[in-house]
mmCIF file of C-alpha atoms in Angstrom:
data_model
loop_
_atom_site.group_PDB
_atom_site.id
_atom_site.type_symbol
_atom_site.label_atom_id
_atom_site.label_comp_id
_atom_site.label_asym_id
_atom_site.label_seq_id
_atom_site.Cartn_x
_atom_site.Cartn_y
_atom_site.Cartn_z
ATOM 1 C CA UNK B 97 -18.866 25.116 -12.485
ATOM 2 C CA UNK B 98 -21.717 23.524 -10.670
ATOM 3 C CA UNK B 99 -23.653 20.741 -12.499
ATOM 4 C CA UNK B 100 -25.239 17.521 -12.650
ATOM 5 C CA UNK B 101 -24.311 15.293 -15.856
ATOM 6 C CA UNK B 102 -24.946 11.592 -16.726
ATOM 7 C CA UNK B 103 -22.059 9.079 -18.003
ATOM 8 C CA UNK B 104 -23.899 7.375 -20.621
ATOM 9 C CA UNK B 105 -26.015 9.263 -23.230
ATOM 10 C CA UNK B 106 -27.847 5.808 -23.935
ATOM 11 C CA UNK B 107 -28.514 2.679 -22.731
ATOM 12 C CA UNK B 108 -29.803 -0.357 -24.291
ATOM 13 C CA UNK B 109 -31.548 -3.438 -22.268
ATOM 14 C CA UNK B 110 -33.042 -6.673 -22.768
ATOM 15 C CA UNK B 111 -36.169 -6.955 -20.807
ATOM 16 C CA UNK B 112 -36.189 -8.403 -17.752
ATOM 17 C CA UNK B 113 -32.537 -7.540 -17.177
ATOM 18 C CA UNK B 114 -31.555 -5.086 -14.543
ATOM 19 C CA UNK B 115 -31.257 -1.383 -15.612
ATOM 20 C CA UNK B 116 -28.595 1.131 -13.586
ATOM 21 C CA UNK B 117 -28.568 4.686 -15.118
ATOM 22 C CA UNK B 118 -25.763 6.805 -13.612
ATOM 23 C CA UNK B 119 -25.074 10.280 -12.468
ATOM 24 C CA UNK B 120 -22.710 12.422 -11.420
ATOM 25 C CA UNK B 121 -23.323 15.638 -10.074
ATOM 26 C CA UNK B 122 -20.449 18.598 -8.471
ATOM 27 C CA UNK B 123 -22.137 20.903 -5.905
ATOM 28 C CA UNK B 124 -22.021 19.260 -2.441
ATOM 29 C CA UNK B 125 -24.294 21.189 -0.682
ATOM 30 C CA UNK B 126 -27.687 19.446 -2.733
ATOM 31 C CA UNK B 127 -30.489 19.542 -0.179
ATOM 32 C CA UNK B 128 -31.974 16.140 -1.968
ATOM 33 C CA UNK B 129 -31.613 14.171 -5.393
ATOM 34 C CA UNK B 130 -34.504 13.364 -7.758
ATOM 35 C CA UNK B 131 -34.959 10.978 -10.721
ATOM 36 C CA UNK B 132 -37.355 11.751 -13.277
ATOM 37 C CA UNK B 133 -38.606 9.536 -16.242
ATOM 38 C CA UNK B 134 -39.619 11.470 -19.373
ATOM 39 C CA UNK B 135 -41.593 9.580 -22.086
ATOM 40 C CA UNK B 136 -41.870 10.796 -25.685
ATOM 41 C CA UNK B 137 -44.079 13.367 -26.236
ATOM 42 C CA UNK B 138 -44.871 13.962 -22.678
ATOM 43 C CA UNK B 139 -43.492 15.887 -19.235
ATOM 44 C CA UNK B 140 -40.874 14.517 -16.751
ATOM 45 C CA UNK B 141 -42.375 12.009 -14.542
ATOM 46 C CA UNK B 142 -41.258 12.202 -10.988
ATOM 47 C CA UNK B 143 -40.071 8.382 -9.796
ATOM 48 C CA UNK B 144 -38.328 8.829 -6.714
ATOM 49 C CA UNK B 145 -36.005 10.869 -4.519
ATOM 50 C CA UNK B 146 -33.423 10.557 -1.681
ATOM 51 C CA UNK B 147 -31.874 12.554 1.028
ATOM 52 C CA UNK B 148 -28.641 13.861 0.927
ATOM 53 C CA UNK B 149 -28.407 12.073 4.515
ATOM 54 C CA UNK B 150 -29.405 8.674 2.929
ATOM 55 C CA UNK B 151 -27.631 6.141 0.745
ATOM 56 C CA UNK B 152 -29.960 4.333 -0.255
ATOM 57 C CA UNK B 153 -34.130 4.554 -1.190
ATOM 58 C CA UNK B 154 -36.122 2.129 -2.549
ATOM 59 C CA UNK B 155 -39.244 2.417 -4.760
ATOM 60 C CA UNK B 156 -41.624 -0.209 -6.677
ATOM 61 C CA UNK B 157 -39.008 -1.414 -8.692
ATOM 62 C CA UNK B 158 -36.536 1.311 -8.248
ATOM 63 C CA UNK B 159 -33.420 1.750 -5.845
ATOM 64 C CA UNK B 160 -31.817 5.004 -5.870
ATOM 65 C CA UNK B 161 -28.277 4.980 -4.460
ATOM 66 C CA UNK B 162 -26.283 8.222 -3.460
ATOM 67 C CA UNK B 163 -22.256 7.972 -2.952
ATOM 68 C CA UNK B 164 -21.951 11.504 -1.411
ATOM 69 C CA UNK B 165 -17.791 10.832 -1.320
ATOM 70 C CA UNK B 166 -17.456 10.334 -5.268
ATOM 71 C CA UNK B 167 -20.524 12.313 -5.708
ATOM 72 C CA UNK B 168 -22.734 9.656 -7.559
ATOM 73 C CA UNK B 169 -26.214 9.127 -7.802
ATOM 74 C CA UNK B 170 -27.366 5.655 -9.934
ATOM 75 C CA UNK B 171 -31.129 4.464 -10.749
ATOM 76 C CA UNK B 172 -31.687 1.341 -10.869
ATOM 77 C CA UNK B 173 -34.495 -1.070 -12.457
ATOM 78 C CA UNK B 174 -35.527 -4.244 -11.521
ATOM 79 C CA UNK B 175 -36.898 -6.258 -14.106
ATOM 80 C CA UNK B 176 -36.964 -3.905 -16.926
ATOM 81 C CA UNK B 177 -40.127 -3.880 -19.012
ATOM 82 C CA UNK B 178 -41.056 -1.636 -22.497
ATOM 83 C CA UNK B 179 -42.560 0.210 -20.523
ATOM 84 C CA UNK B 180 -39.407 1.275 -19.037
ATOM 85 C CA UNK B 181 -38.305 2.735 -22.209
ATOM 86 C CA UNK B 182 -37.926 6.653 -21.359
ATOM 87 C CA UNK B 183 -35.540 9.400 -20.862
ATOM 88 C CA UNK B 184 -34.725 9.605 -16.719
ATOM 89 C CA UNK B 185 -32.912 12.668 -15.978
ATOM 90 C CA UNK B 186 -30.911 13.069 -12.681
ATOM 91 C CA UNK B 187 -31.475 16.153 -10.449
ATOM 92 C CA UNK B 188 -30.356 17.634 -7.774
ATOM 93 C CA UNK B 189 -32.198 20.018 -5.144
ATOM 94 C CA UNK B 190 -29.568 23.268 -4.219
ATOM 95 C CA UNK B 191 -31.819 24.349 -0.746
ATOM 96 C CA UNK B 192 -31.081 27.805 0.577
ATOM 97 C CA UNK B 193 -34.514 29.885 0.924
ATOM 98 C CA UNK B 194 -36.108 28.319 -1.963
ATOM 99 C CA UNK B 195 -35.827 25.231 -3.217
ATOM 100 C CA UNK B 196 -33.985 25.555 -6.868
ATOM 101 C CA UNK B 197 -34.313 22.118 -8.833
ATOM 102 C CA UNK B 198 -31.387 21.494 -11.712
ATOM 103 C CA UNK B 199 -31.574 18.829 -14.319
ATOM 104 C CA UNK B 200 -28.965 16.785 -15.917
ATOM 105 C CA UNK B 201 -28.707 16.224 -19.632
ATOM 106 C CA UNK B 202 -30.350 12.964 -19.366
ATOM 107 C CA UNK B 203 -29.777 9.074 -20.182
ATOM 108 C CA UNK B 204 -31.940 7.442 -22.971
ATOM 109 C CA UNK B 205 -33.242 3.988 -22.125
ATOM 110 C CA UNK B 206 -34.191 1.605 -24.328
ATOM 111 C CA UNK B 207 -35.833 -1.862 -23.795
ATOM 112 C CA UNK B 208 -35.384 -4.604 -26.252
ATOM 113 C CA UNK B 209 -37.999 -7.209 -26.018
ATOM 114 C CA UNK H 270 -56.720 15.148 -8.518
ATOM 115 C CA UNK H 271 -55.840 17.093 -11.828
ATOM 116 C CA UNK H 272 -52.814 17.564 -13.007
ATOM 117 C CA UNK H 273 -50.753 20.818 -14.547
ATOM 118 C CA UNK H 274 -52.708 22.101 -17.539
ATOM 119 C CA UNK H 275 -50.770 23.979 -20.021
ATOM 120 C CA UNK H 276 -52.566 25.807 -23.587
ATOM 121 C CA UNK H 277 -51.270 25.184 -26.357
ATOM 122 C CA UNK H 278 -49.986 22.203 -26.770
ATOM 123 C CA UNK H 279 -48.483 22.657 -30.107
ATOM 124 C CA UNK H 280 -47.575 26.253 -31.679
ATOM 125 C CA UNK H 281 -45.632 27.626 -34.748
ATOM 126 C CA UNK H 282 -44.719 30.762 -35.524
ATOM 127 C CA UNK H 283 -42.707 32.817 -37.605
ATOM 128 C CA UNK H 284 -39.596 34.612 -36.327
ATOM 129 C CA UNK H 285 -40.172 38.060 -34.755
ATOM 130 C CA UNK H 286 -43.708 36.909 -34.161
ATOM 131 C CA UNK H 287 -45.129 36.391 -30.341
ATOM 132 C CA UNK H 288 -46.744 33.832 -28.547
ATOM 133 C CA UNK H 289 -47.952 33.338 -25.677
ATOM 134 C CA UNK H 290 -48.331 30.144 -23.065
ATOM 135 C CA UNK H 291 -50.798 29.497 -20.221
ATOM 136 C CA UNK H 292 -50.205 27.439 -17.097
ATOM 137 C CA UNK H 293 -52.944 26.282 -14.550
ATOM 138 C CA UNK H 294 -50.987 24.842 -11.748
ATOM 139 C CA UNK H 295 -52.085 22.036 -9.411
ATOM 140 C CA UNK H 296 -54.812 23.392 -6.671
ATOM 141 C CA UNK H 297 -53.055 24.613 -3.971
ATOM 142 C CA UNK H 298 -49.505 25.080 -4.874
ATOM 143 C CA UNK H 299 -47.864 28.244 -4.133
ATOM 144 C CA UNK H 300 -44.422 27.354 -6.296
ATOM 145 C CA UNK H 301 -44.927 27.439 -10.161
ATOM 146 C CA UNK H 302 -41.922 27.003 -12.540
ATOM 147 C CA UNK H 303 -40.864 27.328 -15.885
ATOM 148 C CA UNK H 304 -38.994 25.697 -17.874
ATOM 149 C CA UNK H 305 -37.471 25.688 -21.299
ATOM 150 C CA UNK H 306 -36.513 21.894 -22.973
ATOM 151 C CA UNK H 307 -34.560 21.841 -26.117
ATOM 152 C CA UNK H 308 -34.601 18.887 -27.864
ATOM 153 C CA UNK H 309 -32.003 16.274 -26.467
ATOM 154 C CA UNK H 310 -31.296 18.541 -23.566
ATOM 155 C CA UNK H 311 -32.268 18.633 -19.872
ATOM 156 C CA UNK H 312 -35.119 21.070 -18.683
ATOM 157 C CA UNK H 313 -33.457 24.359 -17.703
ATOM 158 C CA UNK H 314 -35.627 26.651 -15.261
ATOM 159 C CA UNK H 315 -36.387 29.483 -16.895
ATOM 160 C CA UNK H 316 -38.703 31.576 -14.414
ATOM 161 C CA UNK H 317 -39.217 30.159 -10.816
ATOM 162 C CA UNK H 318 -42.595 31.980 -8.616
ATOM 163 C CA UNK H 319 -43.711 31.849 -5.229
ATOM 164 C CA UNK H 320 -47.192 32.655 -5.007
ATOM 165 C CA UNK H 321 -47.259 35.946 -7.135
ATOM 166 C CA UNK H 322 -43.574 36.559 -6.654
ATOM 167 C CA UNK H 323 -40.717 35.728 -8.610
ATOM 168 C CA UNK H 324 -37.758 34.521 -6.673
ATOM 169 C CA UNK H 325 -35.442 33.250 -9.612
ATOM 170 C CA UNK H 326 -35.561 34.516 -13.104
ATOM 171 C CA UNK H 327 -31.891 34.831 -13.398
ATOM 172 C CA UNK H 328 -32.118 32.438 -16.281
ATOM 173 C CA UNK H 329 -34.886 34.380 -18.458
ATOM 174 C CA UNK H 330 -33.685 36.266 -21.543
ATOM 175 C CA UNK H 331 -35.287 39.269 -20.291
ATOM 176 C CA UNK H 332 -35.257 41.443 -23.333
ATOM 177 C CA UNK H 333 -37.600 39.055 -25.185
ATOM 178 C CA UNK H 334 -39.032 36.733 -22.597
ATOM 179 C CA UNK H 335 -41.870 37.411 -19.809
ATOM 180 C CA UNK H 336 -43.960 35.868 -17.342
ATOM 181 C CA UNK H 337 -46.721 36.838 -14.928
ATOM 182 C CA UNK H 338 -48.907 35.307 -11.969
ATOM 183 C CA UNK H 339 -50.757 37.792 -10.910
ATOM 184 C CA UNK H 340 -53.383 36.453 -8.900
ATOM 185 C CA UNK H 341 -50.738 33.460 -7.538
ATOM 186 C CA UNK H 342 -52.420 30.607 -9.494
ATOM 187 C CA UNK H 343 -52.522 30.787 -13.195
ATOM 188 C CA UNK H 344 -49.436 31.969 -15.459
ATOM 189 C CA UNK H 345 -48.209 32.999 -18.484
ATOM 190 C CA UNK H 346 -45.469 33.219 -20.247
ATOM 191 C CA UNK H 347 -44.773 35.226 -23.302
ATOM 192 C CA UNK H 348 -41.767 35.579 -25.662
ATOM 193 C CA UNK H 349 -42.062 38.622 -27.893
ATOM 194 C CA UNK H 350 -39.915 38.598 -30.547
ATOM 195 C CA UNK H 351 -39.030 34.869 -31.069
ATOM 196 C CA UNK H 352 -36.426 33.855 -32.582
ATOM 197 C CA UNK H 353 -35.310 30.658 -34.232
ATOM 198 C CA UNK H 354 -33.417 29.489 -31.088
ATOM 199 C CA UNK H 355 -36.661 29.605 -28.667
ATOM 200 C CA UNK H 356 -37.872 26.283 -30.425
ATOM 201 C CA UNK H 357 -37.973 24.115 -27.506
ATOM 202 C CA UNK H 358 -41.041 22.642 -25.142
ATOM 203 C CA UNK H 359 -41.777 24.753 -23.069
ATOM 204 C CA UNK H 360 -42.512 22.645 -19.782
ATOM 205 C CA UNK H 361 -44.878 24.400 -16.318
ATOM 206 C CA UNK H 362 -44.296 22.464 -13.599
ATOM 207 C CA UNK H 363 -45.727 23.298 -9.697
ATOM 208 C CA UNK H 364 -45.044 22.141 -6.355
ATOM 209 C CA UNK H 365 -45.761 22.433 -3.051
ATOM 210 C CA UNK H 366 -44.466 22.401 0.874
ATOM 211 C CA UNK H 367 -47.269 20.626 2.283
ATOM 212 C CA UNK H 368 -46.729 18.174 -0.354
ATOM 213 C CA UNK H 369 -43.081 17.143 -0.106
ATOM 214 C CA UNK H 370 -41.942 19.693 -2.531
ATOM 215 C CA UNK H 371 -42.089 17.292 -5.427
ATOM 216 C CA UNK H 372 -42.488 19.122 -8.755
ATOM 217 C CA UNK H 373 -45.136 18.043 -11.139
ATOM 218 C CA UNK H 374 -44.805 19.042 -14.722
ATOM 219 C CA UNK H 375 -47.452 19.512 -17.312
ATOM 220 C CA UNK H 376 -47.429 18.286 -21.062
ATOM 221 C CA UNK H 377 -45.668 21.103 -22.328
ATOM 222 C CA UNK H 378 -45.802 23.175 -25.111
ATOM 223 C CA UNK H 379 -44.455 23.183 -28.158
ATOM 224 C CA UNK H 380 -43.393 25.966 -30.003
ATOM 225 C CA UNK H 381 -41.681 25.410 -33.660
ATOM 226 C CA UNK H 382 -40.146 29.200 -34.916
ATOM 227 C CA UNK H 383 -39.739 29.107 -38.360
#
């Protein structure tokens, strides 16, 4: 069935490392990809989105890259900080009328300082 | 600019009780979600509304779960009975065209059945 799902359930960092959070997601016909970044306690965040007709988008600090052949969407972080240290859930954008927005299960990251 | 503002932030209630949740959406957008977020789990969209309509509820127990906008800009959401299962955050999130279509969630709201 249709769905977007993440490879690792957590990942672990030393700060000021890089940080790439992966996704996979089935349904080719996504209008657009977005990453969120949920803190405890708190709503998802929006951080950044891409265009199924892009490969690459880059934010403050964040590149998203999407692989439409394999299907694969990755967040990365540049020079990972505490801050940083969050749930980011993948999710994709199904257009057709309206938009319909589905999340993934979500990767936990954690920052050691 | 203000964000989503959701009441209450933090609720428990017995099984077979009701509750009820309130959603102010940001100013101006006409698309206003809901969505249920288990703990550990991704959000999953319960109710989905367009103005005053609903174009997506497909994922809404229906025989204990409602939601209204009546007026296209504030919204509830009720569950009536609850059951131990429907203890999850329950997240209101709003978007709109003229603004990219990025959804914007509020805080969320708890709800612990016990």
């Amino acid at each position: 069935g249709e769905s977007v799902g993440l490879h690792l359930p957590t990942l672990s960092v030393q700060e000021g490392d890089n940080s790439i959070i992966n996704c996979a997601y089935s349904n080719s016909a996504s209008d657009y990809f977005i990453w969120y970044k949920q803190e405890s306690g708190k709503g998802p965040q929006f951080i950044i989105d891409i265009r199924s007709n892009m490969d690459k988008r880059q934010g403050q600090r964040v590149t998203v890259l999407l692989n439409k052949t394999v299907k694969h969407l990755s967040l990365q972080i540049a020079a990972t900080q505490p801050g940083d240290s969050a749930v980011y859930f993948c999710a994709e954008n199904r257009a057709g009328g309206y938009q319909k927005v589905t999340f993934g299960t979500g990767t936990k990251l954690q920052v050691i300082p | 600019e203000a964000g989503v503002a959701q009441s209450p932030r933090y609720k428990i209630i017995e099984k077979r009780q009701s509750v009820a949740f309130w959603c102010n959406p940001i100013s101006g957008h006409a698309t206003l979600y809901w969505y249920q977020q288990i703990l550990g789990q991704g959000p999953k969209l319960l109710i989905q509304f367009q103005n005053n309509g609903v174009v997506d509820d497909s994922q809404l127990p229906k025989d204990r779960f409602s939601a209204e906008r009546l007026k296209g800009v504030d919204s509830t959401l009720k569950i009536q009975p609850a059951k131990l299962e429907d203890s999850a955050v329950y997240l209101c999130a709003s978007s709109s065209r003229l603004a990219g279509n990025t959804i914007y969630f509020g805080e969320g709201s708890w709800l612990t059945v016990v």
